[in-house]
Amino acid sequence: MHKVLSNKTAIFLFVAPGVILFILTFLAPIILSGYYSFTDTLGPGTNVKMVGFENYQNLLFHDERFWISLRNAILLGLGFIVIQHPICILFAIWLDRIGGKAEKIFRTIFFIPCVISVVVISKMWLSVLDPTFGILNKILDMVGLSSWQHVWLGESSTALGSMLFILIWAGFGWGLLFYYAGIKGIPEDLYEAAKLDGASGLKLHLRITVPLLSPVIAVQVTLAMITALKQMEMVFLTTNGGPGDSTQFLAVYLYNKAFSASQYGYANAISILFVVVCLLFTYLSNKLIRSDATEY
């Protein structure tokens, strides 16, 4: 092994496939996208007209739909962090404490939405929120709250909230899985020692569980923002950004610009800003969420 590791040719042969794969699947597409972002082309293989920073100027200073889509993506990310993640932590703690067969059963039930097709989930929620035949409006009518009935995904006042709820619900299982795995890695001895010192209930988890989960929380916050920024499939299948632009998200807007409006150069400018925003949020989350409890 030492002879192999000291052989530069062998090292190159081992590293080259990974480097080539990285260049072809990651670096080259970004560079090509950056090139097209300075053009007014309709797509690959069509005439290329260089426009410089015009796409970026229009995007940042004249495109209201871009800022709406970015705002909605940030709201979704905050929904993940502020609403979904605390609930995931609570349920992960509960699952860890109940133990036995019930733990396995509920763990499976909570994760079911994550293994169901996005198309199926989208159609299910379209049926549930249907203004005429949907079960939600029927339940509201049955309990005497007919004034609360809405065209949930068809009214600007309720569409964004409904969409955020669907996306937070659909991703609940993944968040729970991460936090559940993190809690399972915390030694039981720490809880027993804390109980001997008088800690119990909520105080026990605030002093032990949450601090020791901080590395997991940091990763989850980063993933939450990136997931929110690249959210596309479920939005596209349910509202496609409507009504108006009330549920417009960044990835959906990018797709529509590239393939519906045939503004390929403009769409690539959006994609470059998309990468910049993702990197910015990753950097900020790593700066803001630091863990002092990396060892047990």
mmCIF file with all atom_site columns, N, CA, C and O in Angstrom, residues 222-243:
data_model
loop_
_atom_site.group_PDB
_atom_site.id
_atom_site.type_symbol
_atom_site.label_atom_id
_atom_site.label_alt_id
_atom_site.label_comp_id
_atom_site.label_asym_id
_atom_site.label_entity_id
_atom_site.label_seq_id
_atom_site.pdbx_PDB_ins_code
_atom_site.Cartn_x
_atom_site.Cartn_y
_atom_site.Cartn_z
_atom_site.occupancy
_atom_site.B_iso_or_equiv
_atom_site.pdbx_formal_charge
_atom_site.auth_seq_id
_atom_site.auth_comp_id
_atom_site.auth_asym_id
_atom_site.auth_atom_id
_atom_site.pdbx_PDB_model_num
ATOM 1  N N  . THR A 1 222 ? -29.157 24.400 6.853   1.00 0.00 ? 222 THR A N  1
ATOM 2  C CA . THR A 1 222 ? -28.571 24.583 5.521   1.00 0.00 ? 222 THR A CA 1
ATOM 3  C C  . THR A 1 222 ? -29.389 23.854 4.462   1.00 0.00 ? 222 THR A C  1
ATOM 4  O O  . THR A 1 222 ? -29.726 24.420 3.409   1.00 0.00 ? 222 THR A O  1
ATOM 5  N N  . LEU A 1 223 ? -29.729 22.591 4.743   1.00 0.00 ? 223 LEU A N  1
ATOM 6  C CA . LEU A 1 223 ? -30.523 21.808 3.791   1.00 0.00 ? 223 LEU A CA 1
ATOM 7  C C  . LEU A 1 223 ? -31.912 22.398 3.595   1.00 0.00 ? 223 LEU A C  1
ATOM 8  O O  . LEU A 1 223 ? -32.462 22.352 2.491   1.00 0.00 ? 223 LEU A O  1
ATOM 9  N N  . ALA A 1 224 ? -32.480 22.964 4.664   1.00 0.00 ? 224 ALA A N  1
ATOM 10 C CA . ALA A 1 224 ? -33.813 23.552 4.575   1.00 0.00 ? 224 ALA A CA 1
ATOM 11 C C  . ALA A 1 224 ? -33.832 24.723 3.597   1.00 0.00 ? 224 ALA A C  1
ATOM 12 O O  . ALA A 1 224 ? -34.732 24.830 2.753   1.00 0.00 ? 224 ALA A O  1
ATOM 13 N N  . MET A 1 225 ? -32.842 25.601 3.693   1.00 0.00 ? 225 MET A N  1
ATOM 14 C CA . MET A 1 225 ? -32.805 26.756 2.808   1.00 0.00 ? 225 MET A CA 1
ATOM 15 C C  . MET A 1 225 ? -32.536 26.342 1.360   1.00 0.00 ? 225 MET A C  1
ATOM 16 O O  . MET A 1 225 ? -33.154 26.863 0.424   1.00 0.00 ? 225 MET A O  1
ATOM 17 N N  . ILE A 1 226 ? -31.628 25.387 1.169   1.00 0.00 ? 226 ILE A N  1
ATOM 18 C CA . ILE A 1 226 ? -31.333 24.926 -0.187  1.00 0.00 ? 226 ILE A CA 1
ATOM 19 C C  . ILE A 1 226 ? -32.546 24.224 -0.786  1.00 0.00 ? 226 ILE A C  1
ATOM 20 O O  . ILE A 1 226 ? -32.889 24.430 -1.954  1.00 0.00 ? 226 ILE A O  1
ATOM 21 N N  . THR A 1 227 ? -33.220 23.392 0.022   1.00 0.00 ? 227 THR A N  1
ATOM 22 C CA . THR A 1 227 ? -34.427 22.703 -0.450  1.00 0.00 ? 227 THR A CA 1
ATOM 23 C C  . THR A 1 227 ? -35.512 23.697 -0.819  1.00 0.00 ? 227 THR A C  1
ATOM 24 O O  . THR A 1 227 ? -36.208 23.522 -1.832  1.00 0.00 ? 227 THR A O  1
ATOM 25 N N  . ALA A 1 228 ? -35.671 24.735 -0.009  1.00 0.00 ? 228 ALA A N  1
ATOM 26 C CA . ALA A 1 228 ? -36.685 25.750 -0.298  1.00 0.00 ? 228 ALA A CA 1
ATOM 27 C C  . ALA A 1 228 ? -36.369 26.498 -1.590  1.00 0.00 ? 228 ALA A C  1
ATOM 28 O O  . ALA A 1 228 ? -37.261 26.782 -2.394  1.00 0.00 ? 228 ALA A O  1
ATOM 29 N N  . LEU A 1 229 ? -35.104 26.806 -1.800  1.00 0.00 ? 229 LEU A N  1
ATOM 30 C CA . LEU A 1 229 ? -34.710 27.547 -2.996  1.00 0.00 ? 229 LEU A CA 1
ATOM 31 C C  . LEU A 1 229 ? -34.888 26.717 -4.263  1.00 0.00 ? 229 LEU A C  1
ATOM 32 O O  . LEU A 1 229 ? -35.224 27.244 -5.325  1.00 0.00 ? 229 LEU A O  1
ATOM 33 N N  . LYS A 1 230 ? -34.678 25.399 -4.174  1.00 0.00 ? 230 LYS A N  1
ATOM 34 C CA . LYS A 1 230 ? -34.778 24.564 -5.374  1.00 0.00 ? 230 LYS A CA 1
ATOM 35 C C  . LYS A 1 230 ? -36.125 23.842 -5.471  1.00 0.00 ? 230 LYS A C  1
ATOM 36 O O  . LYS A 1 230 ? -36.300 22.962 -6.312  1.00 0.00 ? 230 LYS A O  1
ATOM 37 N N  . GLN A 1 231 ? -37.082 24.230 -4.638  1.00 0.00 ? 231 GLN A N  1
ATOM 38 C CA . GLN A 1 231 ? -38.389 23.586 -4.648  1.00 0.00 ? 231 GLN A CA 1
ATOM 39 C C  . GLN A 1 231 ? -39.092 23.814 -5.985  1.00 0.00 ? 231 GLN A C  1
ATOM 40 O O  . GLN A 1 231 ? -39.280 24.943 -6.419  1.00 0.00 ? 231 GLN A O  1
ATOM 41 N N  . MET A 1 232 ? -39.495 22.732 -6.627  1.00 0.00 ? 232 MET A N  1
ATOM 42 C CA . MET A 1 232 ? -40.092 22.881 -7.945  1.00 0.00 ? 232 MET A CA 1
ATOM 43 C C  . MET A 1 232 ? -41.233 21.923 -8.236  1.00 0.00 ? 232 MET A C  1
ATOM 44 O O  . MET A 1 232 ? -42.333 22.349 -8.588  1.00 0.00 ? 232 MET A O  1
ATOM 45 N N  . GLU A 1 233 ? -40.993 20.604 -8.085  1.00 0.00 ? 233 GLU A N  1
ATOM 46 C CA . GLU A 1 233 ? -41.924 19.615 -8.610  1.00 0.00 ? 233 GLU A CA 1
ATOM 47 C C  . GLU A 1 233 ? -43.346 19.776 -8.078  1.00 0.00 ? 233 GLU A C  1
ATOM 48 O O  . GLU A 1 233 ? -44.309 19.824 -8.843  1.00 0.00 ? 233 GLU A O  1
ATOM 49 N N  . MET A 1 234 ? -43.482 19.858 -6.745  1.00 0.00 ? 234 MET A N  1
ATOM 50 C CA . MET A 1 234 ? -44.815 19.900 -6.161  1.00 0.00 ? 234 MET A CA 1
ATOM 51 C C  . MET A 1 234 ? -45.533 21.196 -6.485  1.00 0.00 ? 234 MET A C  1
ATOM 52 O O  . MET A 1 234 ? -46.747 21.211 -6.720  1.00 0.00 ? 234 MET A O  1
ATOM 53 N N  . VAL A 1 235 ? -44.779 22.294 -6.517  1.00 0.00 ? 235 VAL A N  1
ATOM 54 C CA . VAL A 1 235 ? -45.381 23.584 -6.885  1.00 0.00 ? 235 VAL A CA 1
ATOM 55 C C  . VAL A 1 235 ? -45.836 23.547 -8.339  1.00 0.00 ? 235 VAL A C  1
ATOM 56 O O  . VAL A 1 235 ? -46.946 23.987 -8.671  1.00 0.00 ? 235 VAL A O  1
ATOM 57 N N  . PHE A 1 236 ? -45.003 22.999 -9.199  1.00 0.00 ? 236 PHE A N  1
ATOM 58 C CA . PHE A 1 236 ? -45.326 22.918 -10.625 1.00 0.00 ? 236 PHE A CA 1
ATOM 59 C C  . PHE A 1 236 ? -46.571 22.071 -10.864 1.00 0.00 ? 236 PHE A C  1
ATOM 60 O O  . PHE A 1 236 ? -47.407 22.401 -11.710 1.00 0.00 ? 236 PHE A O  1
ATOM 61 N N  . LEU A 1 237 ? -46.729 20.991 -10.096 1.00 0.00 ? 237 LEU A N  1
ATOM 62 C CA . LEU A 1 237 ? -47.843 20.068 -10.303 1.00 0.00 ? 237 LEU A CA 1
ATOM 63 C C  . LEU A 1 237 ? -49.143 20.541 -9.670  1.00 0.00 ? 237 LEU A C  1
ATOM 64 O O  . LEU A 1 237 ? -50.221 20.069 -10.050 1.00 0.00 ? 237 LEU A O  1
ATOM 65 N N  . THR A 1 238 ? -49.066 21.467 -8.718  1.00 0.00 ? 238 THR A N  1
ATOM 66 C CA . THR A 1 238 ? -50.276 21.927 -8.040  1.00 0.00 ? 238 THR A CA 1
ATOM 67 C C  . THR A 1 238 ? -50.760 23.291 -8.537  1.00 0.00 ? 238 THR A C  1
ATOM 68 O O  . THR A 1 238 ? -51.909 23.441 -8.944  1.00 0.00 ? 238 THR A O  1
ATOM 69 N N  . THR A 1 239 ? -49.896 24.283 -8.509  1.00 0.00 ? 239 THR A N  1
ATOM 70 C CA . THR A 1 239 ? -50.328 25.641 -8.871  1.00 0.00 ? 239 THR A CA 1
ATOM 71 C C  . THR A 1 239 ? -49.562 26.237 -10.042 1.00 0.00 ? 239 THR A C  1
ATOM 72 O O  . THR A 1 239 ? -50.023 27.198 -10.650 1.00 0.00 ? 239 THR A O  1
ATOM 73 N N  . ASN A 1 240 ? -48.368 25.706 -10.313 1.00 0.00 ? 240 ASN A N  1
ATOM 74 C CA . ASN A 1 240 ? -47.475 26.257 -11.347 1.00 0.00 ? 240 ASN A CA 1
ATOM 75 C C  . ASN A 1 240 ? -47.218 27.749 -11.138 1.00 0.00 ? 240 ASN A C  1
ATOM 76 O O  . ASN A 1 240 ? -47.125 28.532 -12.082 1.00 0.00 ? 240 ASN A O  1
ATOM 77 N N  . GLY A 1 241 ? -47.141 28.130 -9.866  1.00 0.00 ? 241 GLY A N  1
ATOM 78 C CA . GLY A 1 241 ? -46.845 29.529 -9.547  1.00 0.00 ? 241 GLY A CA 1
ATOM 79 C C  . GLY A 1 241 ? -48.053 30.403 -9.364  1.00 0.00 ? 241 GLY A C  1
ATOM 80 O O  . GLY A 1 241 ? -47.929 31.541 -8.914  1.00 0.00 ? 241 GLY A O  1
ATOM 81 N N  . GLY A 1 242 ? -49.236 29.923 -9.707  1.00 0.00 ? 242 GLY A N  1
ATOM 82 C CA . GLY A 1 242 ? -50.451 30.728 -9.626  1.00 0.00 ? 242 GLY A CA 1
ATOM 83 C C  . GLY A 1 242 ? -51.118 30.633 -8.263  1.00 0.00 ? 242 GLY A C  1
ATOM 84 O O  . GLY A 1 242 ? -50.642 29.921 -7.375  1.00 0.00 ? 242 GLY A O  1
ATOM 85 N N  . PRO A 1 243 ? -52.259 31.321 -8.091  1.00 0.00 ? 243 PRO A N  1
ATOM 86 C CA . PRO A 1 243 ? -52.839 32.308 -9.025  1.00 0.00 ? 243 PRO A CA 1
ATOM 87 C C  . PRO A 1 243 ? -51.980 33.572 -9.091  1.00 0.00 ? 243 PRO A C  1
ATOM 88 O O  . PRO A 1 243 ? -51.454 34.009 -8.080  1.00 0.00 ? 243 PRO A O  1
#
